[in-house]
């Protein structure tokens, strides 16, 4: 597949947001806030950055992407469907009895998923192992992992951050979806981690801060050009939970709330207008 | 599950938990709640508003949460460490072992949305190993209440009791089973129905299903005893031995893997004291597929009809 241009990525991200919104509305469950905040990042990865092939999802030389914030599985499913890993029609089965599309991604059932996530704080250690495997075997595939910002409160992440620096994993990229909100409250009112970038730097990482909804900035940060050899890269992506939908954006109520019919219509109208 | 003709009102046991905790905390200033960002899902918003200084939110960090709970207990507090059961138990198991069980601290672990309650969120969120994990540890009383009345009674007891407790609560609605004013006694099963042909032993959200199964068996002329066995450790050996001797067959039903839970606890007593045929119902050795909790319980043969069929098959093996 030819990598998408920033304009094409913006259009695709909008399409993915709409399909995700519809799926959550129809299933009556999902994590819409964190899905809207991570959509641009996932779209850039799958349609420009990752060297992956839907026909050969287990190609040993594929790039690896771990969605550690597994509660936003629905938007991963939609993205995988758009990219050809699973049939687009299958999205209608999300959360239905016996569907393989449950609320958290399962690698044994869904092609394209690298590891089963759902409990927070698992993806980064696994990604460190992947990146280390590439180093040991001299392979040039890359590993990317996306976490939530609340998720970074889990100690396992910081154990992995230390290990990645120690191992010199410059083939590893951590993208933190920094939407400032966790499940029940703002990070600032719970267990604040901001500013995150200096913390990563203090642990020996190269940190960059971007607007996580700006495609040009996302692509530049994900690029492997001009990186510091021997250092893992941490991207602090400043995002909004519920991005693209005015009444959800930066609103803690929308972690896993489901829109009613009226809210759904308004949300869809806003996304459609943004597509123009 | 077939809807009973007069549908009883279903209750979310989390409400009984927080109402009791708030009432106790109003009387006792040493009661604190410790959470992992789970104020909403644990329904502790009211507690936070009433006792803001006694709501300790460590963020999404379960190992830290249990360790902090042990430290609070050391400092004279009575911590109710409350979070989604899979993460509270699975993630912090070593803290539970070393900081609570081995150190013998006065920590109350409250696992919310246990068993299959998280349904279609998938197997990462199912907590169907927690009986086995916690039951393997000394010094922790493991309790899975069957309704709001038993939940309230168990919370009140836990606050009084000096030592480790694991309260395994659900969010799936259950009807009232125990009489109003019921007093919780650890390690003591309650008979919900007497019978002589077979005994059904259950706890948590399975107790009302077992009772409904007994009613179905009755229509077939089979007399089933139903024991609500909330405490999985220590087990009520007397009730189990009596059931074996008096009814000659035992079916256990649990929202847990069949490895190491209620069925195993009952079997340990049965094989060593009064061997009789047994059937252990639960989730077999696999991760459950997508579906709601009630869908999955039916799927695994734990609808009232499924439980009744297992009991009917079992009694043919009685000697
Ligand atoms: C170990 C663990 N503890 C708790 C939870 C429950 N939980 C699911 S999502 C969530 C909040 C996550 O916040 P954040 O990482 O900021 O994600 P986002 O804002 O992107 O949705 C919590 C506490 C979990 N899934 N795993
Ligand atoms: Mg967040």
Coordinates of C-alpha atoms and ligand atoms in Angstrom, one line a residue:
Chain A
X1 CA 0.0 0.0 0.0
X2 CA 1.2 3.5 -0.9
X3 CA 1.6 5.6 2.3
X4 CA -1.3 8.1 2.6
X5 CA -0.6 11.8 2.4
X6 CA -1.6 14.0 5.4
X7 CA -4.8 15.0 3.6
X8 CA -5.7 11.4 2.9
X9 CA -5.0 10.6 6.5
X10 CA -7.2 13.3 7.8
X11 CA -10.1 12.1 5.6
X12 CA -9.5 8.5 6.7
X13 CA -9.4 9.5 10.4
X14 CA -12.7 11.3 10.0
X15 CA -14.2 8.2 8.4
X16 CA -12.9 6.0 11.2
X17 CA -14.3 8.3 13.9
X18 CA -17.7 8.1 12.3
X19 CA -17.7 4.3 12.0
X20 CA -16.5 4.1 15.6
X21 CA -19.2 6.4 16.9
X22 CA -21.8 4.3 15.0
X23 CA -20.4 1.0 16.4
X24 CA -20.4 2.3 20.0
X25 CA -23.9 3.7 19.6
X26 CA -25.3 0.5 18.1
X27 CA -23.5 -1.8 20.6
X28 CA -24.6 0.4 23.5
X29 CA -21.1 0.3 25.0
X30 CA -17.5 1.3 24.3
X31 CA -15.0 3.9 25.3
X32 CA -15.8 6.7 23.0
X33 CA -13.7 9.4 24.7
X34 CA -10.4 7.6 24.4
X35 CA -11.3 6.3 21.0
X36 CA -11.7 9.8 19.6
X37 CA -8.4 10.9 21.2
X38 CA -6.3 8.1 19.7
X39 CA -7.9 7.9 16.2
X40 CA -5.5 10.3 14.5
X41 CA -2.5 8.4 15.9
X42 CA -3.8 5.0 14.9
X43 CA -4.7 6.3 11.4
X44 CA -1.2 7.7 10.8
X45 CA 0.4 4.4 12.0
X46 CA -1.8 2.1 9.9
X47 CA -2.0 4.2 6.7
X48 CA 1.4 5.7 6.6
X49 CA 4.0 4.4 9.0
X50 CA 3.6 0.7 9.8
X51 CA 5.0 -1.9 7.4
X52 CA 2.3 -4.5 7.7
X53 CA 0.4 -6.6 5.2
X54 CA -3.2 -7.7 5.9
X55 CA -2.7 -10.7 3.6
X56 CA 0.2 -11.8 5.8
X57 CA -0.5 -10.5 9.3
X58 CA 2.2 -12.6 10.9
X59 CA 5.0 -11.8 8.5
X60 CA 8.1 -12.1 10.8
X61 CA 9.4 -8.8 9.4
X62 CA 6.3 -6.8 10.0
X63 CA 6.4 -3.7 12.2
X64 CA 4.7 -4.2 15.5
X65 CA 1.9 -2.0 17.0
X66 CA 0.6 -2.6 20.5
X67 CA -2.5 -0.8 21.6
X68 CA -1.9 -0.9 25.3
X69 CA -5.0 1.1 26.1
X70 CA -7.0 -1.9 25.1
X71 CA -10.3 -0.4 26.3
X72 CA -10.4 1.5 23.0
X73 CA -10.5 -1.7 21.1
X74 CA -13.4 -0.6 18.9
X75 CA -11.4 2.0 17.1
X76 CA -8.6 -0.5 16.6
X77 CA -11.1 -2.9 15.0
X78 CA -12.5 -0.2 12.8
X79 CA -8.9 0.8 11.7
X80 CA -8.0 -2.9 11.1
X81 CA -11.1 -3.3 9.0
X82 CA -10.4 -0.2 7.0
X83 CA -6.9 -1.5 6.4
X84 CA -8.2 -4.9 5.3
X85 CA -7.3 -7.1 8.3
X86 CA -10.9 -8.1 9.0
X87 CA -14.1 -7.6 7.0
X88 CA -15.7 -4.2 7.3
X89 CA -19.1 -5.8 7.9
X90 CA -17.8 -7.5 10.9
X91 CA -17.8 -4.3 12.9
X92 CA -21.6 -4.7 13.4
X93 CA -20.8 -7.8 15.6
X94 CA -18.8 -5.6 18.1
X95 CA -19.7 -6.9 21.7
X96 CA -22.3 -9.3 20.3
X97 CA -22.6 -12.8 21.9
X98 CA -19.8 -15.1 20.5
X99 CA -18.2 -12.3 18.4
X100 CA -14.5 -12.2 18.2
X101 CA -14.7 -8.4 18.6
X102 CA -15.0 -8.2 22.4
X103 CA -14.3 -5.1 24.5
X104 CA -10.6 -5.7 24.5
X105 CA -8.4 -6.9 21.6
X106 CA -7.5 -10.6 21.4
X107 CA -4.5 -11.7 19.2
X108 CA -5.6 -15.3 19.0
X109 CA -8.8 -14.2 17.3
X110 CA -8.3 -10.9 15.5
X111 CA -5.5 -10.7 12.8
X112 CA -3.3 -7.7 13.3
X113 CA -3.5 -7.7 17.0
X114 CA -0.1 -8.4 18.5
X115 CA -0.9 -9.0 22.2
X116 CA -4.0 -9.1 24.3
X117 CA -4.5 -5.9 26.3
X118 CA -7.2 -4.7 28.6
X119 CA -5.5 -4.6 32.0
X120 CA -3.6 -1.3 31.8
X121 CA 0.2 -1.3 32.0
X122 CA 0.9 -4.4 30.0
X123 CA 1.7 -3.2 26.4
X124 CA 4.9 -1.3 27.1
X125 CA 6.8 -4.2 28.7
X126 CA 5.7 -6.5 25.9
X127 CA 6.8 -3.9 23.3
X128 CA 10.2 -3.7 25.0
X129 CA 10.5 -7.5 24.6
X130 CA 9.6 -7.1 20.9
X131 CA 12.1 -4.4 20.3
X132 CA 14.7 -6.4 22.1
X133 CA 14.0 -9.4 19.9
X134 CA 14.6 -7.3 16.8
X135 CA 17.9 -6.1 18.3
X136 CA 19.0 -9.6 19.2
X137 CA 18.1 -10.9 15.7
X138 CA 19.5 -7.9 13.9
X139 CA 16.1 -7.3 12.2
X140 CA 15.1 -3.8 11.2
X141 CA 11.4 -3.9 11.9
X142 CA 10.1 -1.3 14.4
X143 CA 7.9 -1.5 17.5
X144 CA 5.3 1.1 18.4
X145 CA 3.1 1.1 21.5
X146 CA 0.3 3.4 22.4
X147 CA -0.7 4.0 26.0
X148 CA -3.1 6.2 27.8
X149 CA -1.8 8.9 30.1
X150 CA -3.7 7.6 33.2
X151 CA -2.3 4.2 32.3
X152 CA 1.2 5.6 32.9
X153 CA 0.3 5.6 36.6
X154 CA 0.9 1.8 36.5
X155 CA 4.4 1.0 37.9
X156 CA 5.0 -1.7 35.2
X157 CA 5.4 1.1 32.6
X158 CA 8.2 2.7 34.5
X159 CA 10.0 -0.6 35.0
X160 CA 9.8 -1.0 31.2
X161 CA 10.9 2.5 30.5
X162 CA 14.1 1.9 32.6
X163 CA 14.7 -1.4 30.7
X164 CA 14.2 0.2 27.3
X165 CA 16.8 2.9 28.0
X166 CA 19.2 0.4 29.5
X167 CA 18.9 -1.8 26.4
X168 CA 19.3 1.1 24.0
X169 CA 16.1 0.4 22.2
X170 CA 16.1 3.1 19.5
X171 CA 13.8 0.9 17.5
X172 CA 11.0 1.4 20.0
X173 CA 8.5 4.3 20.0
X174 CA 6.1 4.9 22.8
X175 CA 3.1 7.2 22.0
X176 CA 1.3 8.5 25.1
X177 CA -2.2 9.7 24.4
X178 CA -2.0 12.6 26.7
X179 CA -5.7 13.6 27.0
X180 CA -5.4 14.7 30.6
X181 CA -8.3 12.5 31.7
X182 CA -8.6 9.1 33.1
X183 CA -11.7 7.1 34.0
X184 CA -13.1 9.0 36.9
X185 CA -11.4 12.4 36.9
X186 CA -8.6 14.5 35.5
X187 CA -5.1 13.2 36.0
X188 CA -4.3 16.5 37.8
X189 CA -6.9 15.7 40.4
X190 CA -5.8 12.0 40.8
X191 CA -2.2 11.3 40.4
X192 CA -0.6 13.8 38.1
X193 CA 2.1 12.9 35.8
X194 CA 2.5 16.2 33.9
X195 CA 4.9 17.3 32.6
X196 CA 5.5 13.8 31.1
X197 CA 8.4 14.6 28.7
X198 CA 11.0 15.6 31.3
X199 CA 10.2 12.4 33.2
X200 CA 10.9 10.3 30.1
X201 CA 14.1 12.3 29.5
X202 CA 15.2 11.7 33.1
X203 CA 14.9 8.0 32.4
X204 CA 17.2 8.2 29.4
X205 CA 14.6 8.5 26.6
X206 CA 14.4 11.0 23.8
X207 CA 11.1 12.8 24.3
X208 CA 9.1 14.9 21.8
X209 CA 5.8 16.7 22.4
X210 CA 3.3 17.1 19.6
X211 CA -0.3 18.0 18.9
X212 CA -1.8 14.6 18.7
X213 CA -4.5 15.7 16.3
X214 CA -2.1 17.3 13.8
X215 CA -1.2 14.8 11.1
X216 CA 2.0 16.6 10.0
X217 CA 3.3 16.7 13.6
X218 CA 2.3 13.0 14.2
X219 CA 4.1 11.9 11.1
X220 CA 7.2 13.8 11.9
X221 CA 7.4 12.4 15.4
X222 CA 6.9 8.8 14.3
X223 CA 9.6 9.1 11.6
X224 CA 12.8 7.3 12.3
X225 CA 14.8 10.0 10.6
X226 CA 17.1 12.1 12.8
X227 CA 16.6 10.1 15.9
X228 CA 19.2 9.8 18.6
X229 CA 21.0 6.5 18.2
X230 CA 20.7 4.3 21.3
X231 CA 17.6 6.0 22.7
X232 CA 14.0 4.9 22.7
X233 CA 11.6 7.7 21.6
X234 CA 8.7 8.8 23.7
X235 CA 6.0 10.9 22.0
X236 CA 3.8 12.9 24.3
X237 CA 0.8 13.4 22.1
X238 CA -1.3 16.3 23.5
X239 CA -4.9 15.2 22.6
X240 CA -8.4 15.8 23.7
X241 CA -10.6 13.0 25.0
X242 CA -13.7 12.9 22.8
X243 CA -11.9 15.0 20.1
X244 CA -14.0 16.0 17.2
X245 CA -17.3 16.0 19.1
X246 CA -17.9 19.3 20.9
X247 CA -19.9 18.1 23.9
X248 CA -17.5 15.1 24.5
X249 CA -14.3 16.9 24.1
X250 CA -12.2 17.2 27.3
X251 CA -15.2 16.1 29.3
X252 CA -14.6 13.4 31.9
X253 CA -18.1 12.2 31.7
X254 CA -17.4 10.6 28.3
X255 CA -14.9 7.9 29.3
X256 CA -17.4 5.2 28.5
X257 CA -20.7 6.9 28.3
X258 CA -22.9 6.0 25.3
X259 CA -24.6 8.8 23.4
X260 CA -28.4 8.8 23.2
X261 CA -30.1 9.1 19.9
X262 CA -30.1 12.9 19.9
X263 CA -26.5 13.1 21.0
X264 CA -25.6 10.5 18.4
X265 CA -27.2 12.6 15.7
X266 CA -25.4 15.7 16.8
X267 CA -22.1 14.0 17.1
X268 CA -22.4 12.5 13.6
X269 CA -23.5 15.8 12.2
X270 CA -20.4 17.4 13.6
X271 CA -18.1 14.7 12.3
X272 CA -19.8 14.9 8.9
X273 CA -19.3 18.6 8.8
X274 CA -15.7 18.3 9.6
X275 CA -15.3 15.9 6.7
X276 CA -16.4 18.6 4.2
Chain B
X1 CA -32.8 -18.1 31.7
X2 CA -36.6 -18.4 31.7
X3 CA -38.2 -15.4 33.4
X4 CA -40.0 -16.5 36.6
X5 CA -43.7 -15.7 36.5
X6 CA -43.6 -13.0 39.2
X7 CA -40.3 -11.3 38.4
X8 CA -38.6 -10.4 41.7
X9 CA -36.8 -7.0 42.0
X10 CA -33.1 -7.3 41.3
X11 CA -30.4 -5.4 43.2
X12 CA -26.9 -4.4 42.5
X13 CA -24.9 -5.5 45.6
X14 CA -22.5 -2.5 45.2
X15 CA -25.3 -0.3 46.5
X16 CA -25.6 -2.3 49.7
X17 CA -21.8 -2.2 50.0
X18 CA -21.5 1.5 49.8
X19 CA -24.5 2.3 52.0
X20 CA -23.2 0.1 54.7
X21 CA -19.6 1.4 54.4
X22 CA -20.9 5.0 54.6
X23 CA -22.9 4.3 57.7
X24 CA -20.0 2.6 59.4
X25 CA -17.6 5.3 58.4
X26 CA -19.9 7.9 59.9
X27 CA -19.5 6.1 63.3
X28 CA -15.9 5.1 63.0
X29 CA -13.3 7.6 61.8
X30 CA -10.7 4.9 61.1
X31 CA -12.6 3.5 58.2
X32 CA -11.0 4.5 54.9
X33 CA -11.6 3.6 51.3
X34 CA -8.6 3.0 48.9
X35 CA -9.3 3.0 45.2
X36 CA -7.5 2.8 41.8
X37 CA -9.4 5.5 39.8
X38 CA -12.4 3.4 40.4
X39 CA -14.6 5.8 42.4
X40 CA -17.4 5.6 39.9
X41 CA -17.4 1.8 39.2
X42 CA -17.1 1.1 42.9
X43 CA -19.9 3.6 43.6
X44 CA -17.8 5.4 46.1
X45 CA -18.8 8.9 45.0
X46 CA -21.0 9.4 48.0
X47 CA -18.3 8.2 50.3
X48 CA -15.9 10.7 48.8
X49 CA -18.3 13.5 49.1
X50 CA -19.0 12.7 52.8
X51 CA -15.5 11.8 53.8
X52 CA -13.1 13.5 51.4
X53 CA -10.1 13.0 53.6
X54 CA -10.8 9.3 53.9
X55 CA -11.0 8.4 50.2
X56 CA -7.4 7.5 49.1
X57 CA -7.2 7.4 45.3
X58 CA -3.7 6.1 44.3
X59 CA -4.5 6.3 40.6
X60 CA -4.4 3.3 38.2
X61 CA -1.9 1.4 40.3
X62 CA -3.2 -1.7 42.0
X63 CA 0.0 -3.0 43.5
X64 CA 0.5 0.4 45.1
X65 CA -3.1 0.3 46.2
X66 CA -2.8 -2.9 48.2
X67 CA 0.6 -1.9 49.6
X68 CA -0.8 1.5 50.7
X69 CA -3.8 -0.4 52.2
X70 CA -1.4 -2.5 54.3
X71 CA 0.4 0.7 55.5
X72 CA -2.9 2.4 56.4
X73 CA -3.8 -0.7 58.5
X74 CA -0.4 -0.5 60.2
X75 CA -1.2 3.1 61.0
X76 CA -4.5 2.2 62.8
X77 CA -6.9 2.6 59.9
X78 CA -9.4 0.0 58.6
X79 CA -8.9 0.2 54.9
X80 CA -11.5 -1.1 52.4
X81 CA -9.3 -1.5 49.3
X82 CA -11.8 -1.5 46.5
X83 CA -11.3 -2.0 42.8
X84 CA -12.4 -4.2 39.9
X85 CA -11.8 -7.7 41.1
X86 CA -9.6 -8.9 38.2
X87 CA -7.0 -6.2 38.7
X88 CA -7.3 -6.0 42.5
X89 CA -6.5 -9.7 42.8
X90 CA -4.5 -10.6 39.7
X91 CA -2.4 -7.6 39.5
X92 CA -1.6 -7.2 43.2
X93 CA -1.5 -10.9 44.2
X94 CA 1.9 -10.7 45.7
X95 CA 1.0 -7.6 47.7
X96 CA -2.0 -9.5 48.9
X97 CA 0.2 -12.5 49.9
X98 CA 3.1 -10.6 51.5
X99 CA 1.5 -7.4 52.8
X100 CA -1.9 -8.7 53.8
X101 CA -1.9 -12.4 54.4
X102 CA 1.7 -13.0 55.5
X103 CA 2.0 -9.8 57.4
X104 CA -1.5 -10.4 58.9
X105 CA -2.7 -6.9 58.4
X106 CA -6.3 -5.7 58.9
X107 CA -7.0 -5.0 55.2
X108 CA -10.4 -5.5 53.6
X109 CA -10.1 -6.3 49.9
X110 CA -13.3 -5.6 48.0
X111 CA -13.4 -7.0 44.5
X112 CA -16.1 -5.2 42.5
X113 CA -17.6 -6.7 39.3
X114 CA -16.2 -10.1 40.0
X115 CA -16.8 -13.3 38.2
X116 CA -18.2 -12.8 34.7
X117 CA -19.8 -9.4 35.5
X118 CA -17.8 -7.6 32.9
X119 CA -19.2 -9.9 30.3
X120 CA -18.4 -8.8 26.8
X121 CA -15.4 -6.8 27.9
X122 CA -13.7 -10.1 27.6
X123 CA -11.5 -12.5 29.6
X124 CA -9.0 -9.9 30.8
X125 CA -11.8 -8.4 32.8
X126 CA -13.4 -11.6 34.0
X127 CA -12.4 -12.5 37.5
X128 CA -12.9 -16.2 37.6
X129 CA -9.6 -17.2 39.2
X130 CA -9.8 -15.1 42.3
X131 CA -11.3 -17.8 44.6
X132 CA -8.4 -20.1 43.7
X133 CA -5.8 -17.4 44.1
X134 CA -6.9 -16.0 47.4
X135 CA -8.2 -19.2 48.9
X136 CA -4.6 -20.6 48.6
X137 CA -3.5 -18.0 51.1
X138 CA -3.7 -18.3 54.9
X139 CA -5.2 -15.5 57.0
X140 CA -7.7 -14.2 54.5
X141 CA -11.4 -14.9 54.8
X142 CA -13.0 -15.2 51.3
X143 CA -16.6 -14.2 51.0
X144 CA -19.0 -14.0 48.0
X145 CA -22.3 -12.7 49.2
X146 CA -25.5 -13.8 47.4
X147 CA -27.7 -10.7 47.7
X148 CA -27.8 -7.2 49.0
X149 CA -28.8 -8.4 52.5
X150 CA -25.8 -10.7 52.8
X151 CA -23.5 -8.1 51.3
X152 CA -24.5 -5.5 53.9
X153 CA -24.1 -8.1 56.7
X154 CA -20.7 -9.2 55.4
X155 CA -19.4 -5.6 55.1
X156 CA -20.5 -4.9 58.7
X157 CA -18.9 -8.1 59.9
X158 CA -15.6 -7.3 58.0
X159 CA -15.3 -3.9 59.6
X160 CA -15.6 -5.5 63.0
X161 CA -13.3 -8.5 62.3
X162 CA -9.6 -8.0 62.9
X163 CA -7.8 -9.5 59.9
X164 CA -7.7 -9.9 56.2
X165 CA -11.0 -10.3 54.2
X166 CA -11.7 -10.6 50.5
X167 CA -15.2 -9.6 49.7
X168 CA -16.1 -10.7 46.2
X169 CA -19.0 -8.5 44.9
X170 CA -20.8 -8.4 41.6
X171 CA -22.7 -5.7 39.7
X172 CA -25.1 -8.2 38.2
X173 CA -28.6 -7.8 39.6
X174 CA -29.7 -10.4 42.1
X175 CA -33.0 -10.9 44.0
X176 CA -33.2 -11.0 47.8
X177 CA -32.6 -14.4 49.2
X178 CA -31.7 -14.0 52.9
X179 CA -34.0 -12.7 55.5
X180 CA -33.8 -9.0 56.4
X181 CA -31.6 -8.6 59.5
X182 CA -29.5 -11.6 58.5
X183 CA -26.3 -11.7 60.6
X184 CA -23.2 -12.8 58.7
X185 CA -21.2 -15.6 60.3
X186 CA -17.9 -16.4 58.5
X187 CA -17.5 -20.0 57.5
X188 CA -21.2 -20.8 58.0
X189 CA -23.4 -21.8 55.1
X190 CA -27.1 -20.9 55.1
X191 CA -29.8 -23.4 54.0
X192 CA -32.0 -21.7 51.5
X193 CA -34.2 -24.8 51.0
X194 CA -34.1 -28.3 52.6
X195 CA -34.1 -31.4 50.6
X196 CA -33.0 -35.1 50.7
X197 CA -32.1 -36.3 47.2
X198 CA -29.3 -34.0 46.3
X199 CA -27.6 -30.8 47.5
X200 CA -26.9 -27.7 45.4
X201 CA -24.2 -25.6 46.8
X202 CA -23.7 -22.1 45.4
X203 CA -22.7 -18.5 46.3
X204 CA -22.7 -15.1 44.8
X205 CA -24.9 -14.6 41.7
X206 CA -25.3 -18.4 41.4
X207 CA -27.3 -18.9 44.6
X208 CA -30.6 -17.6 43.2
X209 CA -30.1 -19.7 40.1
X210 CA -29.5 -22.8 42.3
X211 CA -32.7 -22.0 44.2
X212 CA -34.6 -21.8 40.9
X213 CA -33.1 -25.1 39.8
X214 CA -34.4 -26.7 43.1
X215 CA -37.9 -25.5 42.3
X216 CA -37.6 -27.1 38.8
X217 CA -36.3 -30.4 40.3
X218 CA -39.3 -30.3 42.7
X219 CA -41.7 -30.5 39.8
X220 CA -40.0 -33.7 38.8
X221 CA -40.3 -35.2 42.3
X222 CA -36.6 -34.6 43.2
X223 CA -36.0 -33.0 46.6
X224 CA -33.0 -30.7 46.4
X225 CA -31.3 -29.0 49.4
X226 CA -29.8 -25.6 48.6
X227 CA -26.9 -24.3 50.5
X228 CA -25.7 -20.7 50.1
X229 CA -22.0 -20.9 50.9
X230 CA -20.7 -17.4 50.8
X231 CA -17.5 -18.2 52.7
X232 CA -15.1 -20.2 50.4
X233 CA -12.3 -20.1 53.0
X234 CA -12.8 -21.3 55.7
X235 CA -15.4 -23.7 54.3
X236 CA -18.3 -24.9 56.4
X237 CA -17.2 -28.6 56.7
X238 CA -20.1 -29.5 58.9
X239 CA -22.7 -28.4 56.4
X240 CA -20.9 -30.2 53.6
X241 CA -20.5 -33.4 55.5
X242 CA -24.2 -33.3 56.5
X243 CA -25.2 -32.7 52.9
X244 CA -23.1 -35.6 51.7
X245 CA -24.4 -38.0 54.4
X246 CA -28.1 -36.9 54.2
X247 CA -28.5 -36.3 50.4
X248 CA -25.8 -38.5 48.9
X249 CA -24.9 -36.2 46.0
X250 CA -23.7 -32.6 45.6
X251 CA -23.7 -30.2 42.7
X252 CA -21.6 -27.0 43.2
X253 CA -22.3 -23.9 41.1
X254 CA -19.9 -21.0 40.9
X255 CA -19.1 -18.0 38.7
X256 CA -15.5 -19.1 38.6
X257 CA -13.3 -21.6 36.8
X258 CA -13.9 -25.1 38.0
X259 CA -10.2 -25.3 39.0
X260 CA -9.7 -24.3 42.6
X261 CA -12.9 -22.5 43.6
X262 CA -16.0 -23.3 45.5
X263 CA -16.4 -26.8 43.9
X264 CA -12.8 -27.6 44.8
X265 CA -13.2 -26.4 48.3
X266 CA -16.3 -28.6 48.8
X267 CA -14.6 -31.6 47.1
X268 CA -11.7 -31.3 49.5
X269 CA -14.1 -31.8 52.4
X270 CA -16.2 -34.5 50.6
X271 CA -13.4 -36.8 49.5
X272 CA -11.7 -36.7 52.9
X273 CA -14.8 -37.1 55.0
X274 CA -17.8 -38.4 53.2
X275 CA -17.2 -39.4 49.6
X276 CA -20.3 -39.1 47.4
X277 CA -20.8 -38.3 43.7
X278 CA -20.3 -34.6 42.9
X279 CA -20.6 -32.4 39.8
X280 CA -18.7 -29.1 39.7
X281 CA -20.3 -26.5 37.6
X282 CA -18.4 -23.4 36.6
X283 CA -16.3 -22.1 33.7
X284 CA -14.4 -25.1 32.2
X285 CA -10.7 -24.7 31.4
X286 CA -10.9 -22.0 28.9
X287 CA -11.2 -18.2 28.5
X288 CA -14.9 -17.4 28.1
X289 CA -16.2 -16.1 24.8
X290 CA -17.9 -12.7 24.2
X291 CA -21.3 -12.3 26.0
X292 CA -23.0 -10.8 29.0
X293 CA -22.5 -12.4 32.4
X294 CA -26.0 -14.0 32.3
X295 CA -25.5 -15.2 28.7
X296 CA -22.2 -16.8 29.7
X297 CA -23.6 -18.5 32.9
X298 CA -26.4 -20.0 30.7
X299 CA -23.8 -21.0 28.1
X300 CA -21.8 -22.9 30.7
X301 CA -24.8 -24.9 31.9
X302 CA -25.7 -22.7 34.9
X303 CA -29.2 -21.6 33.9
X304 CA -31.7 -23.1 36.4
X305 CA -32.6 -25.7 33.7
X306 CA -28.9 -26.5 33.2
X307 CA -28.2 -26.9 37.0
X308 CA -31.3 -29.0 37.3
X309 CA -30.2 -31.3 34.5
X310 CA -26.8 -31.7 36.0
X311 CA -28.4 -32.6 39.4
X312 CA -30.8 -35.1 37.7
X313 CA -27.9 -36.8 35.9
X314 CA -25.8 -36.9 39.1
X315 CA -28.4 -38.7 41.2
X316 CA -28.4 -41.6 38.9
X317 CA -24.8 -42.2 40.1
X318 CA -25.8 -42.4 43.8
X319 CA -25.0 -45.7 45.4
Ligands
LIG1 C1 -5.0 -2.7 35.6 C2 -6.2 -1.9 35.3 N1 -6.8 -1.2 36.2 C3 -7.9 -0.5 36.0 C4 -8.6 -0.6 34.8 C5 -9.9 0.1 34.5 N2 -9.7 1.2 33.5 C6 -10.1 1.0 32.2 S1 -9.8 2.4 31.3 C7 -9.3 3.3 32.7 C8 -8.8 4.7 32.5 C9 -7.7 4.8 31.6 O1 -7.3 6.2 31.5 P1 -6.2 6.5 30.3 O2 -5.1 5.6 30.4 O3 -5.9 8.0 30.5 O4 -7.0 6.2 29.0 P2 -7.9 7.1 28.0 O5 -8.0 8.5 28.7 O6 -7.1 7.2 26.8 O7 -9.2 6.5 27.8 C10 -9.3 2.5 33.8 C11 -9.0 2.9 35.2 C12 -7.9 -1.4 33.8 N3 -8.5 -1.6 32.6 N4 -6.8 -2.0 34.1
LIG2 MG1 -6.3 9.6 29.4

